[in-house]
Amino acid sequence: MIFDTHAHYDDIAFDEDRDELIEYMHQNGVDYIVNAGEAVKSSLAGVEMGKKYDFVYSASGIHPEHANETTDSDIVEIEKIARENKKVVAIGEIGLDYHYEGYNKEKQIDIFKKQLKIAKDLDLPVIIHSRDASQDTFDIIKESGVRKGIIHCYSGSAQMAADYVKMGFFIGIGGVLTYKNARKLVEVAEEIDINNIVLETDCPYLAPAPFRGKRNNSLYIQYVAEKMAEIKGISYDEVCKITSENGKKIFGIQS
Ligand code: NI
């Protein structure tokens, strides 16, 4: 039982075998996938995948890396996609990314706040992307009043993770946990209760250790689950079961 709470199957990396791969993964233990939006186009692609596959859900949102080219009508469209499609189960991925030079901080903050408001208005959880912007992300979420969602590909401190959990959020952990230099994330996994953790790929990116640098897919979550089981001292099956239940709870998935 695997729930991949964050994937990008609309990415061109899957163009040659998307449908075969999705079906193969489902036959081999991937029970749920949430495809994260990065812009209007990928949010719409997620909706289409959700129509095609009953176990695929999606999120509608604009990634901070696309802040510069985002218009007000894009924000309106993101809201419309989320409002009109039942299988859009979150607003995301949204947030802040100060990693690359030339980022527009004001614009990123502006579209982040607008999308947090959409989540609040529609009573949907958020999927948060935060890179080199931990404190700003935390402060803006806190101020927004949004109290449910996932801090995706968590990279902050164990203390901040605990603060997010206190606010009602889940910590999203993926392939990075299996990397040799993952000491900080291992610490987070040790500190945070398994009932507040979800697993994710961010595929095609961030493949776990044996496949690092290669194309990632939801089946590889088993390597993350194995590492998590080792850290938590519980069985692999328990990790998969609990994190899947957590995912269903966040996104309001009944079946
Ligand atoms: Ni992502």
PDB file of N, CA and C in Angstrom, residues 21 28 39 79 117 164 170 214 252:
ATOM      1  N   LEU A  21       3.292   3.108 -17.427  1.00  0.00           N
ATOM      2  CA  LEU A  21       3.919   3.220 -16.101  1.00  0.00           C
ATOM      3  C   LEU A  21       2.860   3.361 -15.009  1.00  0.00           C
ATOM      4  N   ASN A  28       1.218  -2.868  -8.968  1.00  0.00           N
ATOM      5  CA  ASN A  28       2.298  -3.293  -8.078  1.00  0.00           C
ATOM      6  C   ASN A  28       2.323  -2.556  -6.737  1.00  0.00           C
ATOM      7  N   ALA A  39       1.598  25.074 -12.568  1.00  0.00           N
ATOM      8  CA  ALA A  39       1.090  26.228 -13.318  1.00  0.00           C
ATOM      9  C   ALA A  39      -0.316  25.835 -13.778  1.00  0.00           C
ATOM     10  N   GLU A  79      -8.182  28.878  -9.139  1.00  0.00           N
ATOM     11  CA  GLU A  79      -9.343  28.774  -8.245  1.00  0.00           C
ATOM     12  C   GLU A  79     -10.484  28.016  -8.917  1.00  0.00           C
ATOM     13  N   LYS A 117      -5.290  32.041   0.160  1.00  0.00           N
ATOM     14  CA  LYS A 117      -6.666  32.511   0.339  1.00  0.00           C
ATOM     15  C   LYS A 117      -7.661  31.615  -0.410  1.00  0.00           C
ATOM     16  N   TYR A 164       5.097  23.225  12.729  1.00  0.00           N
ATOM     17  CA  TYR A 164       4.114  23.003  11.658  1.00  0.00           C
ATOM     18  C   TYR A 164       3.074  21.970  12.084  1.00  0.00           C
ATOM     19  N   PHE A 170       1.154  18.326   7.983  1.00  0.00           N
ATOM     20  CA  PHE A 170       1.901  17.069   7.882  1.00  0.00           C
ATOM     21  C   PHE A 170       3.241  17.355   7.203  1.00  0.00           C
ATOM     22  N   LYS A 214      18.464   9.381 -11.390  1.00  0.00           N
ATOM     23  CA  LYS A 214      17.659   8.791 -12.463  1.00  0.00           C
ATOM     24  C   LYS A 214      16.197   9.256 -12.346  1.00  0.00           C
ATOM     25  N   GLY A 252      -8.979  14.107   2.292  1.00  0.00           N
ATOM     26  CA  GLY A 252     -10.404  13.787   2.377  1.00  0.00           C
ATOM     27  C   GLY A 252     -10.825  12.680   1.410  1.00  0.00           C
TER      28      GLY A 252
END
